[in-house]
């Protein structure tokens, strides 16, 4: 399972690099098929990171202490509710949660704008994939959530007592949703500047994402 999770990270980074190149090439050379391919790269990134997130969640719920992050933040005596939330109690898990939510919100934004402002959206796609690639790179080279130890310890350290509170299940996802949603207005704003779209159309399109960011 750890191998699958790490493979997802490598594949995700490759998808980010490809999507950035395809989006920039498409908008610069007026090749809409490449812009569409770049947008689909964001969808693919969301699917890949969903699989990676599922692998880590299964490891926590199954008490797989071969995963270093599971051994460091969970235990057999930790209630199931908190084991499920312990995924994002570590730096490694938090980075994966951040990248995953970023990919989901980016996919939603690009799906809703797939027939509008294609020049702006192409630049926004490359920027969003740049953010995604940055966080995936952190996990690959610095804080790998799928790092393992063999033989696996018989028991884990357990969740920090300060984090054993019901809102642990919703607080980090809500907070990270707010942060990652802020990248949507930024990416489209930068896309409008680069493509010299000084009208207010892009503001109307992404305003709902700015509201959602503040709500979360």
PDB file of C-alpha atoms in Angstrom:
ATOM      1  CA  UNK A   1       0.000   0.000   0.000  1.00  0.00           C
ATOM      2  CA  UNK A   2       2.830   2.399   0.827  1.00  0.00           C
ATOM      3  CA  UNK A   3       4.312   1.757  -2.601  1.00  0.00           C
ATOM      4  CA  UNK A   4       1.004   2.652  -4.239  1.00  0.00           C
ATOM      5  CA  UNK A   5       0.791   5.869  -2.254  1.00  0.00           C
ATOM      6  CA  UNK A   6       4.310   6.931  -3.162  1.00  0.00           C
ATOM      7  CA  UNK A   7       3.710   6.036  -6.805  1.00  0.00           C
ATOM      8  CA  UNK A   8       0.681   8.324  -6.714  1.00  0.00           C
ATOM      9  CA  UNK A   9       2.899  11.185  -5.553  1.00  0.00           C
ATOM     10  CA  UNK A  10       5.383  10.601  -8.370  1.00  0.00           C
ATOM     11  CA  UNK A  11       2.583  10.341 -10.919  1.00  0.00           C
ATOM     12  CA  UNK A  12       0.972  13.487  -9.498  1.00  0.00           C
ATOM     13  CA  UNK A  13       4.191  15.467  -9.930  1.00  0.00           C
ATOM     14  CA  UNK A  14       4.522  14.256 -13.524  1.00  0.00           C
ATOM     15  CA  UNK A  15       0.923  15.293 -14.220  1.00  0.00           C
ATOM     16  CA  UNK A  16       1.585  18.762 -12.775  1.00  0.00           C
ATOM     17  CA  UNK A  17       4.669  19.262 -14.939  1.00  0.00           C
ATOM     18  CA  UNK A  18       2.847  18.075 -18.054  1.00  0.00           C
ATOM     19  CA  UNK A  19      -0.239  20.178 -17.326  1.00  0.00           C
ATOM     20  CA  UNK A  20       1.793  23.348 -16.848  1.00  0.00           C
ATOM     21  CA  UNK A  21       3.604  22.794 -20.127  1.00  0.00           C
ATOM     22  CA  UNK A  22       0.454  21.903 -22.046  1.00  0.00           C
ATOM     23  CA  UNK A  23      -1.489  24.901 -20.739  1.00  0.00           C
ATOM     24  CA  UNK A  24       1.255  27.417 -21.500  1.00  0.00           C
ATOM     25  CA  UNK A  25       1.937  25.931 -24.915  1.00  0.00           C
ATOM     26  CA  UNK A  26      -1.752  25.902 -25.768  1.00  0.00           C
ATOM     27  CA  UNK A  27      -2.429  29.511 -24.819  1.00  0.00           C
ATOM     28  CA  UNK A  28       0.786  30.821 -26.372  1.00  0.00           C
ATOM     29  CA  UNK A  29       0.372  28.935 -29.646  1.00  0.00           C
ATOM     30  CA  UNK A  30      -3.404  29.253 -29.812  1.00  0.00           C
ATOM     31  CA  UNK A  31      -3.872  25.498 -29.533  1.00  0.00           C
ATOM     32  CA  UNK A  32      -7.098  24.993 -27.549  1.00  0.00           C
ATOM     33  CA  UNK A  33      -6.652  21.220 -27.496  1.00  0.00           C
ATOM     34  CA  UNK A  34      -3.529  21.640 -25.379  1.00  0.00           C
ATOM     35  CA  UNK A  35      -5.336  24.047 -23.052  1.00  0.00           C
ATOM     36  CA  UNK A  36      -8.057  21.423 -22.634  1.00  0.00           C
ATOM     37  CA  UNK A  37      -5.418  18.777 -21.959  1.00  0.00           C
ATOM     38  CA  UNK A  38      -3.889  21.010 -19.282  1.00  0.00           C
ATOM     39  CA  UNK A  39      -7.275  21.422 -17.647  1.00  0.00           C
ATOM     40  CA  UNK A  40      -7.811  17.665 -17.675  1.00  0.00           C
ATOM     41  CA  UNK A  41      -4.447  17.332 -15.942  1.00  0.00           C
ATOM     42  CA  UNK A  42      -5.993  19.103 -12.949  1.00  0.00           C
ATOM     43  CA  UNK A  43      -8.847  16.588 -12.961  1.00  0.00           C
ATOM     44  CA  UNK A  44      -6.309  13.762 -13.134  1.00  0.00           C
ATOM     45  CA  UNK A  45      -4.364  15.280 -10.252  1.00  0.00           C
ATOM     46  CA  UNK A  46      -7.533  15.269  -8.140  1.00  0.00           C
ATOM     47  CA  UNK A  47      -8.146  11.588  -8.891  1.00  0.00           C
ATOM     48  CA  UNK A  48      -4.542  10.601  -8.159  1.00  0.00           C
ATOM     49  CA  UNK A  49      -4.420  12.471  -4.858  1.00  0.00           C
ATOM     50  CA  UNK A  50      -7.805  11.032  -3.882  1.00  0.00           C
ATOM     51  CA  UNK A  51      -6.272   7.561  -4.251  1.00  0.00           C
ATOM     52  CA  UNK A  52      -3.242   8.643  -2.208  1.00  0.00           C
ATOM     53  CA  UNK A  53      -5.501  10.061   0.491  1.00  0.00           C
ATOM     54  CA  UNK A  54      -7.517   6.833   0.568  1.00  0.00           C
ATOM     55  CA  UNK A  55      -4.326   4.771   0.960  1.00  0.00           C
ATOM     56  CA  UNK A  56      -3.241   6.809   3.973  1.00  0.00           C
ATOM     57  CA  UNK A  57      -6.717   6.754   5.517  1.00  0.00           C
ATOM     58  CA  UNK A  58      -6.874   2.971   5.166  1.00  0.00           C
ATOM     59  CA  UNK A  59      -3.468   2.695   6.824  1.00  0.00           C
ATOM     60  CA  UNK A  60      -4.696   4.694   9.820  1.00  0.00           C
ATOM     61  CA  UNK A  61      -7.987   2.847  10.174  1.00  0.00           C
ATOM     62  CA  UNK A  62      -6.190  -0.492   9.799  1.00  0.00           C
ATOM     63  CA  UNK A  63      -3.456   0.328  12.359  1.00  0.00           C
ATOM     64  CA  UNK A  64      -0.708  -0.219   9.803  1.00  0.00           C
ATOM     65  CA  UNK A  65       2.236   0.919  11.910  1.00  0.00           C
ATOM     66  CA  UNK A  66       4.680   0.195   9.112  1.00  0.00           C
ATOM     67  CA  UNK A  67       3.728   3.720   7.963  1.00  0.00           C
ATOM     68  CA  UNK A  68       5.886   6.080   9.999  1.00  0.00           C
ATOM     69  CA  UNK A  69       3.181   8.731  10.210  1.00  0.00           C
ATOM     70  CA  UNK A  70       0.676   6.157  11.518  1.00  0.00           C
ATOM     71  CA  UNK A  71       3.116   4.926  14.161  1.00  0.00           C
ATOM     72  CA  UNK A  72       3.884   8.507  15.217  1.00  0.00           C
ATOM     73  CA  UNK A  73       0.313   9.790  15.533  1.00  0.00           C
ATOM     74  CA  UNK A  74      -1.991   6.824  16.175  1.00  0.00           C
ATOM     75  CA  UNK A  75      -2.333   3.649  18.220  1.00  0.00           C
ATOM     76  CA  UNK A  76      -4.629   0.669  18.690  1.00  0.00           C
ATOM     77  CA  UNK A  77      -6.219   2.345  21.714  1.00  0.00           C
ATOM     78  CA  UNK A  78      -7.049   5.502  19.754  1.00  0.00           C
ATOM     79  CA  UNK A  79     -10.809   5.570  19.021  1.00  0.00           C
ATOM     80  CA  UNK A  80     -11.747   5.035  15.380  1.00  0.00           C
ATOM     81  CA  UNK A  81     -13.143   8.575  15.099  1.00  0.00           C
ATOM     82  CA  UNK A  82      -9.778  10.058  16.039  1.00  0.00           C
ATOM     83  CA  UNK A  83      -7.805   7.563  13.970  1.00  0.00           C
ATOM     84  CA  UNK A  84      -9.693   8.821  10.927  1.00  0.00           C
ATOM     85  CA  UNK A  85      -8.850  12.419  11.827  1.00  0.00           C
ATOM     86  CA  UNK A  86      -5.239  11.593  12.715  1.00  0.00           C
ATOM     87  CA  UNK A  87      -4.436  11.531   8.991  1.00  0.00           C
ATOM     88  CA  UNK A  88      -3.940  15.302   9.102  1.00  0.00           C
ATOM     89  CA  UNK A  89      -2.436  15.502  12.580  1.00  0.00           C
ATOM     90  CA  UNK A  90       1.108  15.167  11.218  1.00  0.00           C
ATOM     91  CA  UNK A  91       3.058  17.409   8.878  1.00  0.00           C
ATOM     92  CA  UNK A  92       3.095  14.715   6.209  1.00  0.00           C
ATOM     93  CA  UNK A  93      -0.638  14.119   6.384  1.00  0.00           C
ATOM     94  CA  UNK A  94      -1.378  17.840   6.474  1.00  0.00           C
ATOM     95  CA  UNK A  95       0.595  18.387   3.278  1.00  0.00           C
ATOM     96  CA  UNK A  96      -1.341  15.598   1.572  1.00  0.00           C
ATOM     97  CA  UNK A  97      -4.646  17.039   2.774  1.00  0.00           C
ATOM     98  CA  UNK A  98      -3.613  20.482   1.496  1.00  0.00           C
ATOM     99  CA  UNK A  99      -2.622  19.193  -1.942  1.00  0.00           C
ATOM    100  CA  UNK A 100      -5.752  17.051  -2.193  1.00  0.00           C
ATOM    101  CA  UNK A 101      -8.132  19.901  -1.337  1.00  0.00           C
ATOM    102  CA  UNK A 102      -6.255  22.217  -3.691  1.00  0.00           C
ATOM    103  CA  UNK A 103      -6.740  19.738  -6.526  1.00  0.00           C
ATOM    104  CA  UNK A 104     -10.450  19.323  -5.775  1.00  0.00           C
ATOM    105  CA  UNK A 105     -11.237  23.042  -5.615  1.00  0.00           C
ATOM    106  CA  UNK A 106      -9.079  23.730  -8.668  1.00  0.00           C
ATOM    107  CA  UNK A 107     -10.936  21.032 -10.599  1.00  0.00           C
ATOM    108  CA  UNK A 108     -14.271  22.560  -9.644  1.00  0.00           C
ATOM    109  CA  UNK A 109     -13.193  26.062 -10.662  1.00  0.00           C
ATOM    110  CA  UNK A 110     -11.797  24.940 -14.006  1.00  0.00           C
ATOM    111  CA  UNK A 111     -14.828  22.765 -14.738  1.00  0.00           C
ATOM    112  CA  UNK A 112     -17.178  25.697 -14.134  1.00  0.00           C
ATOM    113  CA  UNK A 113     -15.091  27.980 -16.381  1.00  0.00           C
ATOM    114  CA  UNK A 114     -14.346  25.429 -19.113  1.00  0.00           C
ATOM    115  CA  UNK A 115     -16.285  27.436 -21.738  1.00  0.00           C
ATOM    116  CA  UNK A 116     -15.385  30.934 -20.535  1.00  0.00           C
ATOM    117  CA  UNK A 117     -12.250  33.078 -20.630  1.00  0.00           C
ATOM    118  CA  UNK A 118     -10.149  30.274 -22.020  1.00  0.00           C
ATOM    119  CA  UNK A 119      -7.008  32.389 -22.233  1.00  0.00           C
ATOM    120  CA  UNK A 120      -7.295  33.430 -18.585  1.00  0.00           C
ATOM    121  CA  UNK A 121      -8.222  29.893 -17.517  1.00  0.00           C
ATOM    122  CA  UNK A 122      -5.179  28.435 -19.284  1.00  0.00           C
ATOM    123  CA  UNK A 123      -2.810  30.647 -17.314  1.00  0.00           C
ATOM    124  CA  UNK A 124      -4.801  29.969 -14.138  1.00  0.00           C
ATOM    125  CA  UNK A 125      -4.459  26.241 -14.818  1.00  0.00           C
ATOM    126  CA  UNK A 126      -0.682  26.454 -15.003  1.00  0.00           C
ATOM    127  CA  UNK A 127      -0.538  28.492 -11.790  1.00  0.00           C
ATOM    128  CA  UNK A 128      -2.795  26.077  -9.909  1.00  0.00           C
ATOM    129  CA  UNK A 129      -0.758  23.118 -11.128  1.00  0.00           C
ATOM    130  CA  UNK A 130       2.358  24.967 -10.014  1.00  0.00           C
ATOM    131  CA  UNK A 131       0.941  25.165  -6.506  1.00  0.00           C
ATOM    132  CA  UNK A 132      -0.013  21.507  -6.664  1.00  0.00           C
ATOM    133  CA  UNK A 133       3.414  20.510  -7.908  1.00  0.00           C
ATOM    134  CA  UNK A 134       5.058  22.475  -5.100  1.00  0.00           C
ATOM    135  CA  UNK A 135       3.167  20.640  -2.360  1.00  0.00           C
ATOM    136  CA  UNK A 136       3.593  17.267  -4.025  1.00  0.00           C
ATOM    137  CA  UNK A 137       7.333  17.946  -4.298  1.00  0.00           C
ATOM    138  CA  UNK A 138       7.464  18.701  -0.579  1.00  0.00           C
ATOM    139  CA  UNK A 139       5.971  15.291   0.119  1.00  0.00           C
ATOM    140  CA  UNK A 140       8.313  13.500  -2.258  1.00  0.00           C
ATOM    141  CA  UNK A 141      11.548  15.141  -1.172  1.00  0.00           C
ATOM    142  CA  UNK A 142      10.928  16.326   2.394  1.00  0.00           C
ATOM    143  CA  UNK A 143       7.913  14.920   4.227  1.00  0.00           C
ATOM    144  CA  UNK A 144       6.796  11.660   2.648  1.00  0.00           C
ATOM    145  CA  UNK A 145       3.500  10.458   4.192  1.00  0.00           C
ATOM    146  CA  UNK A 146       4.176   6.988   2.818  1.00  0.00           C
ATOM    147  CA  UNK A 147       7.594   6.450   4.397  1.00  0.00           C
ATOM    148  CA  UNK A 148       7.761   3.078   6.169  1.00  0.00           C
ATOM    149  CA  UNK A 149       9.782   1.192   8.747  1.00  0.00           C
ATOM    150  CA  UNK A 150      10.382  -2.573   8.594  1.00  0.00           C
ATOM    151  CA  UNK A 151       9.762  -4.482  10.736  1.00  0.00           C
ATOM    152  CA  UNK A 152       6.746  -2.469  11.776  1.00  0.00           C
ATOM    153  CA  UNK A 153       6.439  -1.550  15.469  1.00  0.00           C
ATOM    154  CA  UNK A 154       3.784  -3.454  17.386  1.00  0.00           C
ATOM    155  CA  UNK A 155       2.160  -0.284  18.681  1.00  0.00           C
ATOM    156  CA  UNK A 156       2.031   3.397  17.804  1.00  0.00           C
ATOM    157  CA  UNK A 157       2.751   6.455  19.909  1.00  0.00           C
ATOM    158  CA  UNK A 158      -0.856   7.631  19.798  1.00  0.00           C
ATOM    159  CA  UNK A 159      -2.554  10.908  18.990  1.00  0.00           C
ATOM    160  CA  UNK A 160      -1.489  14.033  20.867  1.00  0.00           C
ATOM    161  CA  UNK A 161      -3.998  14.458  23.745  1.00  0.00           C
ATOM    162  CA  UNK A 162      -4.428  18.119  22.769  1.00  0.00           C
ATOM    163  CA  UNK A 163      -5.898  16.982  19.451  1.00  0.00           C
ATOM    164  CA  UNK A 164      -8.462  14.603  20.966  1.00  0.00           C
ATOM    165  CA  UNK A 165     -11.413  16.899  20.439  1.00  0.00           C
ATOM    166  CA  UNK A 166     -14.424  16.323  18.147  1.00  0.00           C
ATOM    167  CA  UNK A 167     -13.739  19.362  15.961  1.00  0.00           C
ATOM    168  CA  UNK A 168     -10.431  17.770  14.953  1.00  0.00           C
ATOM    169  CA  UNK A 169     -12.473  15.992  12.297  1.00  0.00           C
ATOM    170  CA  UNK A 170     -13.699  19.197  10.627  1.00  0.00           C
ATOM    171  CA  UNK A 171     -11.360  22.017  11.662  1.00  0.00           C
ATOM    172  CA  UNK A 172      -8.293  21.229   9.486  1.00  0.00           C
ATOM    173  CA  UNK A 173     -10.333  20.387   6.351  1.00  0.00           C
ATOM    174  CA  UNK A 174     -12.330  23.601   6.743  1.00  0.00           C
ATOM    175  CA  UNK A 175      -9.251  25.719   7.420  1.00  0.00           C
ATOM    176  CA  UNK A 176      -7.297  24.211   4.537  1.00  0.00           C
ATOM    177  CA  UNK A 177     -10.313  24.596   2.254  1.00  0.00           C
ATOM    178  CA  UNK A 178     -10.288  28.297   3.048  1.00  0.00           C
ATOM    179  CA  UNK A 179      -6.581  28.589   2.316  1.00  0.00           C
ATOM    180  CA  UNK A 180      -6.661  26.572  -0.893  1.00  0.00           C
ATOM    181  CA  UNK A 181      -9.769  28.337  -2.164  1.00  0.00           C
ATOM    182  CA  UNK A 182      -7.808  31.599  -1.936  1.00  0.00           C
ATOM    183  CA  UNK A 183      -5.564  30.300  -4.708  1.00  0.00           C
ATOM    184  CA  UNK A 184      -8.485  30.346  -7.171  1.00  0.00           C
ATOM    185  CA  UNK A 185      -8.935  34.168  -7.232  1.00  0.00           C
ATOM    186  CA  UNK A 186      -5.159  34.564  -7.205  1.00  0.00           C
ATOM    187  CA  UNK A 187      -4.639  32.232 -10.167  1.00  0.00           C
ATOM    188  CA  UNK A 188      -7.398  33.801 -12.249  1.00  0.00           C
ATOM    189  CA  UNK A 189      -6.272  37.305 -11.290  1.00  0.00           C
ATOM    190  CA  UNK A 190      -2.748  36.528 -12.449  1.00  0.00           C
ATOM    191  CA  UNK A 191      -4.164  34.931 -15.588  1.00  0.00           C
ATOM    192  CA  UNK A 192      -6.144  38.106 -16.325  1.00  0.00           C
ATOM    193  CA  UNK A 193      -3.042  40.258 -15.865  1.00  0.00           C
ATOM    194  CA  UNK A 194      -0.881  38.067 -18.095  1.00  0.00           C
ATOM    195  CA  UNK A 195      -3.514  37.911 -20.832  1.00  0.00           C
ATOM    196  CA  UNK A 196      -4.236  41.649 -20.438  1.00  0.00           C
ATOM    197  CA  UNK A 197      -7.892  41.106 -19.633  1.00  0.00           C
ATOM    198  CA  UNK A 198      -8.624  44.304 -17.697  1.00  0.00           C
ATOM    199  CA  UNK A 199     -12.405  43.875 -17.717  1.00  0.00           C
ATOM    200  CA  UNK A 200     -14.398  42.592 -14.771  1.00  0.00           C
ATOM    201  CA  UNK A 201     -15.558  39.318 -16.339  1.00  0.00           C
ATOM    202  CA  UNK A 202     -13.006  37.214 -14.484  1.00  0.00           C
ATOM    203  CA  UNK A 203     -14.091  38.808 -11.211  1.00  0.00           C
ATOM    204  CA  UNK A 204     -17.683  37.731 -11.777  1.00  0.00           C
ATOM    205  CA  UNK A 205     -16.587  34.177 -12.486  1.00  0.00           C
ATOM    206  CA  UNK A 206     -14.378  33.623  -9.440  1.00  0.00           C
ATOM    207  CA  UNK A 207     -16.207  35.806  -6.915  1.00  0.00           C
ATOM    208  CA  UNK A 208     -18.062  32.796  -5.506  1.00  0.00           C
ATOM    209  CA  UNK A 209     -14.744  31.120  -4.725  1.00  0.00           C
ATOM    210  CA  UNK A 210     -13.556  34.199  -2.832  1.00  0.00           C
ATOM    211  CA  UNK A 211     -16.781  34.131  -0.813  1.00  0.00           C
ATOM    212  CA  UNK A 212     -16.365  30.414  -0.136  1.00  0.00           C
ATOM    213  CA  UNK A 213     -12.779  30.953   1.009  1.00  0.00           C
ATOM    214  CA  UNK A 214     -13.855  33.536   3.562  1.00  0.00           C
ATOM    215  CA  UNK A 215     -16.783  31.343   4.647  1.00  0.00           C
ATOM    216  CA  UNK A 216     -14.497  28.389   5.396  1.00  0.00           C
TER     217      UNK A 216
END
